Short mmCIF file of C-alpha atoms in Angstrom, two decimals:
data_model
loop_
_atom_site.label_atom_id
_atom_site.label_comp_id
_atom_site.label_asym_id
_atom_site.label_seq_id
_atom_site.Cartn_x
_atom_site.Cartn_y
_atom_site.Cartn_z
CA UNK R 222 109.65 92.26 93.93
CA UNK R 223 107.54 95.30 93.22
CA UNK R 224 107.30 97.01 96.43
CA UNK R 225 105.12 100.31 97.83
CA UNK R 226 106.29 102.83 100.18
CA UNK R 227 103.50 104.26 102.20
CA UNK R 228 104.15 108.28 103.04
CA UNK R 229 102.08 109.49 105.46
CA UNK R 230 101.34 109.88 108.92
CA UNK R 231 98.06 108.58 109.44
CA UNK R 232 96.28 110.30 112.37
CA UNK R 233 98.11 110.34 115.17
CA UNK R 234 97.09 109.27 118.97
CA UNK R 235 94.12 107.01 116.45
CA UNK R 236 95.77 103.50 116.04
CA UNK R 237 92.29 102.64 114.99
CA UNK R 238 92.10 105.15 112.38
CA UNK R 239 95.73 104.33 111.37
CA UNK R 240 94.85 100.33 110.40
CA UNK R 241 92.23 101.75 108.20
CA UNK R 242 94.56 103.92 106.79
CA UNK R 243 96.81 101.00 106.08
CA UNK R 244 94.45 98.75 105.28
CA UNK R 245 93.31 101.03 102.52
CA UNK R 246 97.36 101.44 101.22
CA UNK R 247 97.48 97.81 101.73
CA UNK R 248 95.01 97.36 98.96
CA UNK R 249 95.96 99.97 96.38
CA UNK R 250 99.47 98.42 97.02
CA UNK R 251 98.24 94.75 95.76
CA UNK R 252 96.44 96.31 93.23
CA UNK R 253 99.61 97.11 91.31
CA UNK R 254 101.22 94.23 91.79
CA UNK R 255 103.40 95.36 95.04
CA UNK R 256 104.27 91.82 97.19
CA UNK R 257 105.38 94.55 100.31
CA UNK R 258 104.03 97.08 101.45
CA UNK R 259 106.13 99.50 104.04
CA UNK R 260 105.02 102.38 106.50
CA UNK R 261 106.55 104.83 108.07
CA UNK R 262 107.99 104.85 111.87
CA UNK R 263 105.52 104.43 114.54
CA UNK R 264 102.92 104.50 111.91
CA UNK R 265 100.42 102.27 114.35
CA UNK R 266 99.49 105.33 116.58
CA UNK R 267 101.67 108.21 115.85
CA UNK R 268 105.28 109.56 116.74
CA UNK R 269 104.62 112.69 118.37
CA UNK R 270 102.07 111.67 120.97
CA UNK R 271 103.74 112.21 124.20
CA UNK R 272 102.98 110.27 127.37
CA UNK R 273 100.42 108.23 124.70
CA UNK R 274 103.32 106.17 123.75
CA UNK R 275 103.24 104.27 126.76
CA UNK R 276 99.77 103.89 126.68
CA UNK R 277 99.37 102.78 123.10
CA UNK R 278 102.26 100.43 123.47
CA UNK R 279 102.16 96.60 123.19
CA UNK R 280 103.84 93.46 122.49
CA UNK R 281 105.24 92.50 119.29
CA UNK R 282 102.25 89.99 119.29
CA UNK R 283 99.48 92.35 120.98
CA UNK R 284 95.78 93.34 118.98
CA UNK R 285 98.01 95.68 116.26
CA UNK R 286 99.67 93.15 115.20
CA UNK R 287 97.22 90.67 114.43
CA UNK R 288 95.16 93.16 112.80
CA UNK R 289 98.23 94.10 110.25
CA UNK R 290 98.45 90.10 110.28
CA UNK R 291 94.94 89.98 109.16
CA UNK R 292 94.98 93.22 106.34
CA UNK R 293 98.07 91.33 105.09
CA UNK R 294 96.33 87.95 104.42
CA UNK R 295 93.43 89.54 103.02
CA UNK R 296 95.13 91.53 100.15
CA UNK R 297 97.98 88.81 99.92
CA UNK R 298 100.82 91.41 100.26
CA UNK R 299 103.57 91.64 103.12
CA UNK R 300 103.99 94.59 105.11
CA UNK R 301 106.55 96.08 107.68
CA UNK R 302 105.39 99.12 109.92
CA UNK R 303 106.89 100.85 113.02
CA UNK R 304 104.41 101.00 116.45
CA UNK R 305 105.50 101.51 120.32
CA UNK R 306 106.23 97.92 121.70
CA UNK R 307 106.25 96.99 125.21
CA UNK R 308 108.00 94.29 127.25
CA UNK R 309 107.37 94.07 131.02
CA UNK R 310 108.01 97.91 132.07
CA UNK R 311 109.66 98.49 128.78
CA UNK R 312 109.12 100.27 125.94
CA UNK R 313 110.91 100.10 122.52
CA UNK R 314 110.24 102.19 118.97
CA UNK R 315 109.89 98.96 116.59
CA UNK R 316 109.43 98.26 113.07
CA UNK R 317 107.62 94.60 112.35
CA UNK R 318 107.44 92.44 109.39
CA UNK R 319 104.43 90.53 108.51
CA UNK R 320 104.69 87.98 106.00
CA UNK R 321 101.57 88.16 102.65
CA UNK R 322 100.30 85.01 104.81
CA UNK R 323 100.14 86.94 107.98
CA UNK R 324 103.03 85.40 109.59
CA UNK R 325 105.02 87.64 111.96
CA UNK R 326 108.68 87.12 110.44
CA UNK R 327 111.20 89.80 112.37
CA UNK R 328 110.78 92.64 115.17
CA UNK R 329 113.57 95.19 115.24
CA UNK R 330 113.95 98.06 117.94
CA UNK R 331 115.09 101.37 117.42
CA UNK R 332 119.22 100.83 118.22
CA UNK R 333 119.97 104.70 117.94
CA UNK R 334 117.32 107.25 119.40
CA UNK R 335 117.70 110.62 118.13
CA UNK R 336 116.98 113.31 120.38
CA UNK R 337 115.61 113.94 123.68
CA UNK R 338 112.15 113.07 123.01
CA UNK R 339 113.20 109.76 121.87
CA UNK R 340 115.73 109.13 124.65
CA UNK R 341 112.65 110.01 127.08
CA UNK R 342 109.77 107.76 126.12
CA UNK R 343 112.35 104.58 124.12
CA UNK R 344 114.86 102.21 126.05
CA UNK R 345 117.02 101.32 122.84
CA UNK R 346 117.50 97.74 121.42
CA UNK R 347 120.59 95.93 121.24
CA UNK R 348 120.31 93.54 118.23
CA UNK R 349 121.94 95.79 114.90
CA UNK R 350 120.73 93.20 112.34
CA UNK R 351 117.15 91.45 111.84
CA UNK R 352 116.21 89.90 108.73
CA UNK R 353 113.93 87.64 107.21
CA UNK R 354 113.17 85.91 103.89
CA UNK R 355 110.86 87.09 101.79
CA UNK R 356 109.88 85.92 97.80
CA UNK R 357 114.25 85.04 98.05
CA UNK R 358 115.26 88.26 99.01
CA UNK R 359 116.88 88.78 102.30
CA UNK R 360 115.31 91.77 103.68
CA UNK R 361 116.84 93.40 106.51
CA UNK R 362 114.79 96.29 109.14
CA UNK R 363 116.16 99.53 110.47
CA UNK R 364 114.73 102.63 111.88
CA UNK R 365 115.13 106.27 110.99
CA UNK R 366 118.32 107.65 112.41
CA UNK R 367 119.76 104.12 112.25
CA UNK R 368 120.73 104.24 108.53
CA UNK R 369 122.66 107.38 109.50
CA UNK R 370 125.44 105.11 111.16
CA UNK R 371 127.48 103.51 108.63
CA UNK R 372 128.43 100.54 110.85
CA UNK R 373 124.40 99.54 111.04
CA UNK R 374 124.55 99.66 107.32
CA UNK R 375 127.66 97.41 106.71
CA UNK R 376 126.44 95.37 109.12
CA UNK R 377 123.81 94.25 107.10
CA UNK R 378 125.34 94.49 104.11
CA UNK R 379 127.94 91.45 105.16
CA UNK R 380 124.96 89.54 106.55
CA UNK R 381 123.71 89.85 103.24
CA UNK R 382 120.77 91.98 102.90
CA UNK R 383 119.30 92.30 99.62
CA UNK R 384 116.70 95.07 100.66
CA UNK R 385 116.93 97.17 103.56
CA UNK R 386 113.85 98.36 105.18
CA UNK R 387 113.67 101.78 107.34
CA UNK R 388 110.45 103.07 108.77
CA UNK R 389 111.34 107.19 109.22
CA UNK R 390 109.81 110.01 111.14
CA UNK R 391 112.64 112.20 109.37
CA UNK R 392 112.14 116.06 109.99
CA UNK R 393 112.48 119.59 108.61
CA UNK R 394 115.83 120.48 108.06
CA UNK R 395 117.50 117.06 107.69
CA UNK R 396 116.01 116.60 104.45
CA UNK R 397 119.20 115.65 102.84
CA UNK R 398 119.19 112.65 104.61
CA UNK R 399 116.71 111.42 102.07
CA UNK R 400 117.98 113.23 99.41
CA UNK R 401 121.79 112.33 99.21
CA UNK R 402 122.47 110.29 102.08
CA UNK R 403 120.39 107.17 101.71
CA UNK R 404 120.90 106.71 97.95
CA UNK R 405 124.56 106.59 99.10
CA UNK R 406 124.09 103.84 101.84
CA UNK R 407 122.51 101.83 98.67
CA UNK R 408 125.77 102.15 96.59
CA UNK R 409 128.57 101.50 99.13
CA UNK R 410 126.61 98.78 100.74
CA UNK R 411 124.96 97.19 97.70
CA UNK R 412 121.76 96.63 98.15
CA UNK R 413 118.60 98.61 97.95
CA UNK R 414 117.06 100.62 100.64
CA UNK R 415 113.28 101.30 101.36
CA UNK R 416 113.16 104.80 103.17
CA UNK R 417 109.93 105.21 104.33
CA UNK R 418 108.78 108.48 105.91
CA UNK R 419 106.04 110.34 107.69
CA UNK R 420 104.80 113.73 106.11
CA UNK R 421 103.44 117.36 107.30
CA UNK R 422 103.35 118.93 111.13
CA UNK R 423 103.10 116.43 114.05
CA UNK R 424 103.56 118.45 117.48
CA UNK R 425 106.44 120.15 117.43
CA UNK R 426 108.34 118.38 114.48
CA UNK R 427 107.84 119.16 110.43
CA UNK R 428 108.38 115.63 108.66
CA UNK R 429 109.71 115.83 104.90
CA UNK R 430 108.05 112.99 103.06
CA UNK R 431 111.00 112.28 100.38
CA UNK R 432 110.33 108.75 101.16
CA UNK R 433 112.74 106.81 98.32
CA UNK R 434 113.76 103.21 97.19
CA UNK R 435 117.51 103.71 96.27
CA UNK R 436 118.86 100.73 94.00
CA UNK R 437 122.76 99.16 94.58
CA UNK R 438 123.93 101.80 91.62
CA UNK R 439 122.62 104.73 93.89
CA UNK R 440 120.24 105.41 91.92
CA UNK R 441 116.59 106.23 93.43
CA UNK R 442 113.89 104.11 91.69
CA UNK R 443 110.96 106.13 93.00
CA UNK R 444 110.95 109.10 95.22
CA UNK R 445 107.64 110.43 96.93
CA UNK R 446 107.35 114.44 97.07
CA UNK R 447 105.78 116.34 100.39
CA UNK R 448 102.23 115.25 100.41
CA UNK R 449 101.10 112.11 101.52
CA UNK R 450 101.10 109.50 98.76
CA UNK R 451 101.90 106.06 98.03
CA UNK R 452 104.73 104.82 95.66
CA UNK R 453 105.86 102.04 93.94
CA UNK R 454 109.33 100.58 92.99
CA UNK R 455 110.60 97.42 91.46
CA UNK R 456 113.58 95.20 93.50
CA UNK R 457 115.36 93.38 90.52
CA UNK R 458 117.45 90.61 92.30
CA UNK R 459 119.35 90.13 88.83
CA UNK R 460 120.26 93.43 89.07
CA UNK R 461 121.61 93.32 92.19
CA UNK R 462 123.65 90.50 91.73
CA UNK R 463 124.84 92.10 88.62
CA UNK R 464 125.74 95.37 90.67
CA UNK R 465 127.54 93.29 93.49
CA UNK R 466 130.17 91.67 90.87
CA UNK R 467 130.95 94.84 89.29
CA UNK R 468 131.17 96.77 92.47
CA UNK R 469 134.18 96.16 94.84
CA UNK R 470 133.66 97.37 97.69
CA UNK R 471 133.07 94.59 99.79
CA UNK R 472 135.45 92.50 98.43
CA UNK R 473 138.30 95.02 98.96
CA UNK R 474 137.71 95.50 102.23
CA UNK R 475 140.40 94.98 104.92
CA UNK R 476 139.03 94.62 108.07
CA UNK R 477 142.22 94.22 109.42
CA UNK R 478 142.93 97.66 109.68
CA UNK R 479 139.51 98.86 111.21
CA UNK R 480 139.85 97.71 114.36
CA UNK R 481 140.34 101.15 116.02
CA UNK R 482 136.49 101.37 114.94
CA UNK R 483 135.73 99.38 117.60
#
């Protein structure tokens, strides 16, 4: 499944302006023959917007989300994008997948927050794995600093994700995350992973870009520079398989003697 990684940060505190902005990527992204499209972390109405978060946030099911439902169904391609969402008095950092027929098919929250700002505007969520089906590949959603956690990773990896989806806001100077790290998490885990960030000076953060699809072999099939752009990778399922029986790791496993992880 070809699939497009959307780097940017659309404007920030504009969820208005930001639909445009993916309804525009959303297009190009169909054009060459992408069946998913994914943006960044809270790309609905920004990441560093302050008290705004609360303010722009709704339920997994509020006006945002119909209007990705509708940009989907109108250029035929899926799409997964992070946004504030609220329940009752509480307010999560969320990625959501939206099916090419603008079905809503998984909401994940933001398990790990990273830093204070997160830990002051984000309750976290308590579900590690969400996935859905999508053209036969299992795709799994993360968040950001939740790839960072090995544990997430595996997680998914023995509920059999095929393609792992994480929405970033990943700053100046953790670029190696993106660089080194993530490819990793695609080798030891086998599967690929869609890391998907925002780009240039929001507040007080610096975000990297360096948004990459890594294959199973570790191996990053595109890789997006420091300007906003939009890229575009290819998920080969025979691959994958092909990758999984040559590569061990899963099968050599022995949980038995991991339980002091816990």
């Amino acid at each position: 499944m070809r699939t497009a990684l959307l780097q940017s940060s659309g404007r920030p505190g504009s969820p208005v302006e930001n639909l445009k902005v993916l309804d525009e990527a959303a297009g190009r992204a169909a054009a060459s023959g992408a069946g998913l499209l994914v943006a960044p972390e809270m790309f609905l109405t920004g990441y560093a917007i302050g008290d705004d978060i609360a303010r722009f946030a709704e339920p997994a099911d509020g006006d945002g989300a119909d209007t990705v439902a509708d940009i989907a169904g109108r250029h035929g391609v899926a799409i997964a994008y992070g946004y504030p969402e609220r329940d009752g008095e509480t307010v999560y950092n969320s990625a959501q997948l939206i099916s090419a027929d603008g079905i809503r098919l998984a909401n994940y929250r933001k398990t790990h927050l990273f830093g204070c700002f997160e830990r002051d505007h984000f309750t976290p969520g308590g579900q590690p794995v969400v996935q859905a089906e999508v053209d036969g590949l299992r795709i799994g959603l993360m968040i950001c600093y939740d790839v960072e956690f090995p544990e997430n990773v595996r997680a998914h990896a023995l509920a059999g994700t095929d393609l792992l989806l994480v929405p970033t806001a990943q700053m100046h100077p953790f670029q190696f995350v993106a660089e080194s790290l993530v490819p990793v998490r695609a080798f030891e885990n086998q599967m690929y992973v869609a890391y998907v960030n925002r780009v240039g000076a929001e507040g007080d953060f610096e975000f990297v870009g360096l948004s990459t699809l890594a294959g199973p072999d570790g191996i990053a099939r595109t890789r997006a520079g420091r300007a906003e752009e939009l890229v575009v990778a290819d998920v080969d399922p025979a691959f994958l398989a092909a990758s999984r029986e040559a590569n061990p790791y899963l099968k050599d496993r022995r949980p038995g003697l991991y339980g002091s992880l816990i």
